[in-house]
Coordinates of N, CA and C in Angstrom, one line a residue:
X287 N -165.2 -55.7 -105.7 CA -165.0 -55.9 -107.1 C -165.4 -57.3 -107.5
X288 N -166.3 -57.4 -108.5 CA -166.8 -58.7 -108.9 C -165.7 -59.5 -109.6
X289 N -165.8 -60.8 -109.5 CA -164.9 -61.7 -110.3 C -165.4 -61.6 -111.8
X290 N -164.5 -61.8 -112.7 CA -164.8 -61.7 -114.1 C -165.9 -62.6 -114.5
X291 N -165.9 -63.8 -113.9 CA -167.0 -64.8 -114.3 C -168.3 -64.4 -113.7
X292 N -168.4 -63.6 -112.7 CA -169.6 -63.1 -112.1 C -170.2 -61.9 -112.8
X293 N -169.5 -61.4 -113.7 CA -170.0 -60.1 -114.4 C -170.9 -60.4 -115.6
X294 N -171.7 -59.5 -115.9 CA -172.5 -59.6 -117.1 C -171.5 -59.3 -118.3
X295 N -172.0 -59.6 -119.5 CA -171.2 -59.3 -120.7 C -170.9 -57.8 -120.8
X296 N -171.9 -57.0 -120.5 CA -171.7 -55.5 -120.6 C -170.6 -55.0 -119.5
X297 N -170.7 -55.6 -118.3 CA -169.7 -55.2 -117.3 C -168.3 -55.7 -117.7
X298 N -168.2 -56.9 -118.3 CA -166.9 -57.3 -118.8 C -166.4 -56.4 -119.9
X299 N -167.2 -56.0 -120.9 CA -166.8 -55.1 -121.9 C -166.4 -53.8 -121.4
X300 N -167.1 -53.3 -120.4 CA -166.8 -52.0 -119.8 C -165.5 -52.0 -119.1
X301 N -165.2 -53.1 -118.3 CA -164.0 -53.3 -117.6 C -162.8 -53.3 -118.6
X302 N -163.0 -54.0 -119.8 CA -161.9 -54.1 -120.8 C -161.6 -52.7 -121.3
X303 N -162.7 -51.9 -121.6 CA -162.4 -50.6 -122.1 C -161.7 -49.7 -121.0
X304 N -162.1 -49.9 -119.8 CA -161.4 -49.1 -118.7 C -159.9 -49.5 -118.7
X305 N -159.6 -50.8 -118.8 CA -158.2 -51.2 -118.9 C -157.5 -50.6 -120.1
X306 N -158.2 -50.5 -121.2 CA -157.6 -49.9 -122.4 C -157.3 -48.4 -122.1
X307 N -158.2 -47.7 -121.5 CA -158.0 -46.3 -121.2 C -156.9 -46.1 -120.2
X308 N -156.9 -47.0 -119.2 CA -155.8 -46.9 -118.2 C -154.5 -47.2 -118.8
X309 N -154.4 -48.1 -119.7 CA -153.1 -48.4 -120.4 C -152.7 -47.2 -121.2
X310 N -153.6 -46.6 -121.9 CA -153.3 -45.4 -122.7 C -152.7 -44.3 -121.8
X311 N -153.4 -44.1 -120.7 CA -153.0 -43.0 -119.8 C -151.6 -43.3 -119.2
X312 N -151.3 -44.6 -118.8 CA -150.0 -44.9 -118.3 C -148.9 -44.8 -119.4
X313 N -149.3 -45.2 -120.6 CA -148.3 -45.1 -121.7 C -147.9 -43.6 -121.9
X314 N -148.9 -42.7 -121.9 CA -148.7 -41.3 -122.1 C -147.8 -40.8 -120.9
X315 N -148.1 -41.2 -119.7 CA -147.3 -40.7 -118.5 C -145.9 -41.2 -118.7
X316 N -145.6 -42.4 -119.0 CA -144.3 -42.9 -119.2 C -143.5 -42.2 -120.3
X317 N -144.2 -41.9 -121.4 CA -143.5 -41.2 -122.5 C -143.2 -39.8 -122.0
X318 N -144.1 -39.1 -121.3 CA -143.8 -37.8 -120.8 C -142.6 -37.8 -119.9
X319 N -142.6 -38.7 -118.9 CA -141.5 -38.8 -118.0 C -140.2 -39.1 -118.7
X320 N -140.2 -39.9 -119.7 CA -139.0 -40.2 -120.5 C -138.5 -38.9 -121.2
X321 N -139.4 -38.2 -121.8 CA -139.0 -37.0 -122.5 C -138.5 -35.9 -121.6
X322 N -139.2 -35.8 -120.4 CA -138.7 -34.8 -119.4 C -137.3 -35.2 -118.9
X323 N -137.1 -36.5 -118.7 CA -135.7 -36.9 -118.3 C -134.7 -36.6 -119.3
X324 N -135.0 -36.8 -120.5 CA -134.0 -36.5 -121.6 C -133.8 -35.0 -121.7
X325 N -134.8 -34.2 -121.6 CA -134.7 -32.7 -121.7 C -133.9 -32.2 -120.6
X326 N -134.1 -32.8 -119.4 CA -133.4 -32.3 -118.2 C -131.9 -32.6 -118.4
X327 N -131.6 -33.8 -118.9 CA -130.1 -34.2 -119.1 C -129.5 -33.3 -120.2
X328 N -130.2 -33.0 -121.2 CA -129.7 -32.2 -122.3 C -129.5 -30.7 -121.8
X329 N -130.4 -30.2 -121.0 CA -130.3 -28.9 -120.5 C -129.1 -28.8 -119.6
X330 N -128.8 -29.8 -118.7 CA -127.7 -29.8 -117.9 C -126.4 -29.8 -118.7
X331 N -126.3 -30.6 -119.7 CA -125.2 -30.7 -120.6 C -124.9 -29.3 -121.3
X332 N -126.0 -28.7 -121.8 CA -125.8 -27.4 -122.5 C -125.4 -26.3 -121.6
X333 N -125.8 -26.3 -120.3 CA -125.5 -25.2 -119.4 C -124.1 -25.4 -118.8
X334 N -123.6 -26.6 -118.7 CA -122.3 -26.9 -118.1 C -121.2 -26.7 -119.1
X335 N -120.8 -25.4 -119.3 CA -119.8 -25.1 -120.4 C -118.4 -24.9 -119.8
X336 N -118.3 -24.7 -118.5 CA -116.9 -24.6 -117.9 C -116.4 -26.0 -117.5
X337 N -115.1 -26.1 -117.4 CA -114.5 -27.4 -117.1 C -113.4 -27.2 -116.1
X338 N -113.3 -28.2 -115.2 CA -112.2 -28.2 -114.2 C -111.9 -29.7 -114.0
X339 N -110.9 -29.9 -113.1 CA -110.5 -31.3 -112.8 C -110.9 -31.5 -111.4
X340 N -111.6 -32.6 -111.2 CA -112.0 -33.1 -109.8 C -111.2 -34.3 -109.4
X341 N -111.5 -34.8 -108.3 CA -110.9 -36.0 -107.8 C -112.0 -37.0 -107.4
X342 N -111.8 -38.2 -107.9 CA -112.8 -39.3 -107.6 C -112.7 -39.6 -106.1
X343 N -113.8 -39.6 -105.4 CA -113.8 -40.0 -104.0 C -114.5 -41.3 -103.7
X344 N -115.4 -41.8 -104.6 CA -116.0 -43.1 -104.4 C -116.4 -43.6 -105.7
X345 N -116.5 -45.0 -105.8 CA -117.0 -45.6 -107.0 C -118.0 -46.7 -106.6
X346 N -119.1 -46.8 -107.4 CA -120.1 -47.8 -107.1 C -120.4 -48.5 -108.5
X347 N -120.5 -49.8 -108.6 CA -120.1 -50.7 -107.6 C -118.5 -50.8 -107.5
X348 N -118.0 -51.2 -106.4 CA -116.6 -51.3 -106.2 C -116.0 -52.6 -106.5
X349 N -116.8 -53.6 -107.0 CA -116.3 -54.9 -107.3 C -115.8 -55.1 -108.7
X350 N -115.8 -54.1 -109.5 CA -115.3 -54.2 -110.9 C -116.1 -55.0 -111.8
X351 N -117.4 -55.3 -111.5 CA -118.2 -56.1 -112.4 C -119.0 -55.2 -113.4
X352 N -119.1 -54.0 -113.2 CA -119.9 -53.1 -114.1 C -119.0 -52.5 -115.1
X353 N -119.5 -52.4 -116.3 CA -118.7 -51.8 -117.4 C -118.6 -50.3 -117.2
X354 N -119.7 -49.7 -116.7 CA -119.6 -48.3 -116.5 C -119.9 -48.0 -115.0
X355 N -118.8 -48.0 -114.2 CA -119.0 -47.7 -112.8 C -119.5 -46.3 -112.5
X356 N -120.3 -46.1 -111.5 CA -120.9 -44.8 -111.1 C -119.9 -44.2 -110.1
X357 N -119.5 -43.0 -110.3 CA -118.5 -42.4 -109.4 C -119.0 -41.1 -108.8
X358 N -118.4 -40.7 -107.7 CA -118.6 -39.4 -107.0 C -117.3 -38.7 -106.9
X359 N -117.3 -37.4 -107.2 CA -116.0 -36.7 -107.3 C -116.2 -35.3 -106.6
X360 N -115.1 -34.9 -106.0 CA -115.1 -33.5 -105.5 C -114.4 -32.6 -106.5
X361 N -114.8 -31.3 -106.5 CA -114.1 -30.4 -107.4 C -114.2 -29.0 -106.7
X362 N -113.4 -28.1 -107.2 CA -113.4 -26.8 -106.6 C -113.5 -25.7 -107.6
X363 N -114.3 -24.7 -107.4 CA -114.5 -23.5 -108.2 C -114.4 -22.3 -107.4
X364 N -113.4 -21.4 -107.7 CA -113.1 -20.2 -106.9 C -113.0 -20.5 -105.4
X365 N -112.3 -21.5 -105.1 CA -112.0 -21.9 -103.7 C -113.2 -22.5 -103.0
X366 N -114.3 -22.7 -103.6 CA -115.5 -23.4 -103.0 C -115.5 -24.9 -103.4
X367 N -115.6 -25.8 -102.5 CA -115.7 -27.2 -102.8 C -117.1 -27.6 -103.1
X368 N -117.2 -28.5 -104.1 CA -118.5 -29.1 -104.6 C -118.3 -30.5 -104.8
X369 N -119.4 -31.3 -105.0 CA -119.2 -32.7 -105.4 C -120.3 -33.0 -106.5
X370 N -119.9 -34.0 -107.3 CA -120.8 -34.3 -108.4 C -120.7 -35.8 -108.6
X371 N -121.4 -36.3 -109.6 CA -121.3 -37.7 -109.9 C -121.4 -37.9 -111.4
X372 N -121.1 -39.2 -111.8 CA -121.1 -39.5 -113.3 C -120.7 -40.9 -113.5
X373 N -120.6 -41.3 -114.8 CA -120.2 -42.7 -115.1 C -118.9 -42.6 -115.9
X374 N -118.1 -43.7 -115.7 CA -116.9 -43.9 -116.5 C -117.1 -45.1 -117.4
X375 N -116.4 -45.1 -118.5 CA -116.4 -46.2 -119.5 C -115.0 -46.8 -119.6
X376 N -114.5 -47.3 -118.6 CA -113.1 -47.8 -118.6 C -113.1 -49.4 -118.6
X377 N -114.2 -50.0 -119.0 CA -114.2 -51.5 -118.9 C -114.3 -52.0 -117.5
X378 N -113.8 -53.2 -117.3 CA -113.8 -53.8 -116.0 C -112.7 -53.1 -115.1
X379 N -113.1 -52.5 -114.0 CA -112.1 -51.9 -113.2 C -112.6 -52.0 -111.7
X380 N -111.8 -51.6 -110.8 CA -112.2 -51.7 -109.4 C -112.1 -50.3 -108.8
X381 N -112.7 -50.1 -107.7 CA -112.7 -48.8 -107.0 C -111.3 -48.4 -106.7
X382 N -110.4 -49.3 -106.4 CA -109.0 -48.9 -106.1 C -108.3 -48.3 -107.3
X383 N -108.7 -48.6 -108.5 CA -108.0 -48.1 -109.7 C -108.5 -46.7 -110.0
X384 N -109.7 -46.3 -109.6 CA -110.3 -45.0 -109.9 C -110.3 -44.0 -108.7
X385 N -110.4 -44.5 -107.5 CA -110.4 -43.7 -106.3 C -109.1 -42.8 -106.3
X386 N -109.3 -41.5 -106.0 CA -108.2 -40.5 -105.9 C -107.6 -40.2 -107.2
X387 N -108.2 -40.6 -108.3 CA -107.8 -40.3 -109.7 C -108.4 -39.0 -110.1
X388 N -107.8 -38.2 -111.0 CA -108.4 -37.0 -111.5 C -109.6 -37.4 -112.5
X389 N -110.6 -36.5 -112.6 CA -111.7 -36.7 -113.5 C -112.1 -35.3 -114.0
X390 N -112.5 -35.3 -115.3 CA -113.0 -34.0 -115.8 C -114.4 -33.8 -115.3
X391 N -114.6 -32.5 -114.8 CA -115.9 -32.1 -114.3 C -116.4 -30.9 -115.1
X392 N -117.6 -31.0 -115.6 CA -118.2 -29.9 -116.4 C -119.2 -29.2 -115.4
X393 N -119.2 -27.9 -115.3 CA -120.1 -27.2 -114.4 C -120.7 -26.0 -115.1
X394 N -121.8 -25.5 -114.5 CA -122.4 -24.3 -115.0 C -121.7 -23.1 -114.4
X395 N -121.1 -22.2 -115.2 CA -120.4 -21.0 -114.6 C -121.3 -20.2 -113.7
X396 N -122.6 -20.1 -114.1 CA -123.5 -19.3 -113.3 C -123.9 -19.9 -112.0
X397 N -123.9 -21.3 -111.9 CA -124.2 -22.0 -110.8 C -123.3 -23.2 -110.7
X398 N -122.1 -23.1 -110.1 CA -121.1 -24.1 -110.1 C -121.5 -25.4 -109.4
X399 N -122.6 -25.4 -108.6 CA -123.1 -26.6 -108.0 C -123.8 -27.5 -109.0
X400 N -124.2 -27.0 -110.1 CA -124.8 -27.8 -111.2 C -123.7 -28.3 -112.1
X401 N -123.5 -29.6 -112.0 CA -122.4 -30.2 -112.7 C -122.6 -31.6 -113.1
X402 N -121.6 -32.2 -113.8 CA -121.6 -33.6 -114.1 C -120.1 -34.0 -114.3
X403 N -119.8 -35.2 -114.0 CA -118.5 -35.7 -114.1 C -118.4 -36.7 -115.2
X404 N -117.2 -36.9 -115.8 CA -116.9 -37.9 -116.8 C -117.7 -37.7 -118.0
X405 N -118.6 -38.6 -118.3 CA -119.3 -38.6 -119.6 C -120.7 -38.0 -119.6
X406 N -121.0 -37.3 -118.5 CA -122.3 -36.6 -118.5 C -123.4 -37.2 -117.8
X407 N -124.5 -36.5 -117.8 CA -125.7 -37.0 -117.1 C -126.2 -38.3 -117.8
X408 N -126.8 -39.1 -116.9 CA -127.3 -40.4 -117.4 C -128.5 -40.2 -118.2
X409 N -128.6 -40.9 -119.4 CA -129.8 -40.8 -120.2 C -130.3 -42.2 -120.5
X410 N -129.6 -43.3 -120.1 CA -130.0 -44.6 -120.4 C -131.4 -45.0 -119.8
X411 N -131.7 -44.3 -118.6 CA -133.0 -44.6 -118.0 C -134.2 -44.2 -118.9
X412 N -133.9 -43.3 -119.8 CA -135.0 -42.8 -120.6 C -135.5 -43.9 -121.5
X413 N -134.7 -44.8 -121.9 CA -135.0 -46.0 -122.7 C -136.0 -46.8 -122.0
X414 N -135.8 -47.0 -120.7 CA -136.7 -47.8 -119.9 C -138.1 -47.3 -119.8
X415 N -138.2 -45.9 -119.7 CA -139.5 -45.3 -119.7 C -140.3 -45.6 -121.1
X416 N -139.5 -45.5 -122.2 CA -140.2 -45.8 -123.5 C -140.5 -47.3 -123.6
X417 N -139.8 -48.2 -123.1 CA -140.1 -49.6 -123.1 C -141.4 -49.9 -122.3
X418 N -141.5 -49.3 -121.2 CA -142.7 -49.5 -120.3 C -143.9 -48.9 -121.0
X419 N -143.7 -47.7 -121.6 CA -144.8 -47.1 -122.4 C -145.2 -48.0 -123.5
X420 N -144.3 -48.6 -124.2 CA -144.6 -49.5 -125.3 C -145.4 -50.7 -124.9
X421 N -145.1 -51.2 -123.7 CA -145.8 -52.4 -123.2 C -147.3 -52.0 -122.9
X422 N -147.5 -50.8 -122.3 CA -148.8 -50.3 -122.1 C -149.5 -50.1 -123.4
X423 N -148.8 -49.5 -124.4 CA -149.4 -49.2 -125.7 C -149.8 -50.5 -126.4
X424 N -149.0 -51.5 -126.3 CA -149.4 -52.8 -126.9 C -150.6 -53.4 -126.3
X425 N -150.8 -53.2 -125.0 CA -152.0 -53.7 -124.3 C -153.3 -53.1 -124.7
X426 N -153.2 -51.9 -125.2 CA -154.5 -51.1 -125.5 C -155.3 -51.9 -126.6
X427 N -154.7 -52.3 -127.7 CA -155.6 -53.0 -128.7 C -156.1 -54.3 -128.2
X428 N -155.3 -54.9 -127.3 CA -155.8 -56.2 -126.8 C -157.1 -56.0 -125.9
X429 N -157.1 -55.0 -125.1 CA -158.2 -54.7 -124.3 C -159.4 -54.2 -125.1
X430 N -159.2 -53.4 -126.1 CA -160.3 -52.9 -127.0 C -160.8 -54.1 -127.8
X431 N -159.9 -55.0 -128.3 CA -160.4 -56.1 -129.0 C -161.2 -57.1 -128.2
X432 N -160.8 -57.2 -126.9 CA -161.6 -58.1 -126.0 C -163.0 -57.5 -125.8
X433 N -163.0 -56.2 -125.6 CA -164.3 -55.5 -125.3 C -165.2 -55.7 -126.6
X434 N -164.6 -55.5 -127.8 CA -165.4 -55.7 -129.0 C -165.9 -57.1 -129.1
X435 N -165.1 -58.1 -128.8 CA -165.6 -59.5 -128.9 C -166.7 -59.8 -128.0
X436 N -166.6 -59.2 -126.8 CA -167.6 -59.4 -125.8 C -168.9 -58.8 -126.2
X437 N -168.8 -57.6 -126.7 CA -170.0 -56.9 -127.2 C -170.7 -57.6 -128.4
X438 N -169.8 -58.2 -129.2 CA -170.3 -58.9 -130.4 C -171.1 -60.1 -130.0
X439 N -170.8 -60.7 -128.9 CA -171.5 -61.9 -128.4 C -172.8 -61.6 -127.6
X440 N -173.0 -60.3 -127.4 CA -174.2 -59.9 -126.6 C -175.5 -60.0 -127.4

């Protein structure tokens, strides 16, 4: 790969356009991944119509520094044991205050292994996909503008 300074103006313009196209493709991929993540979480929530009480078996992080600790819980449906995970919003807390405590578990009656605990499936990560997509989308006009400026000087 040639250094930028060793390229002709046409090669520089071409590379800028390729970067614009690459940014557009990456932006689209991240938007699609974000939408798929949100759809998956919504589908899980809509299928999980039955509710039972489970028992918290572990909490991460256990140091009480996170506002929404991530937990793992065991629950039973028709005598069969399952486990699930979720987030709590109880402010600053430690693993000792949540471990062995009851937790609401929502599960799919047709497939009891499909479940979520506490407040439901995580959807906050979807926001990250949209932010990354926005960064790539913002870069597109910059690359196109650069290519146009290079071509104008040719």
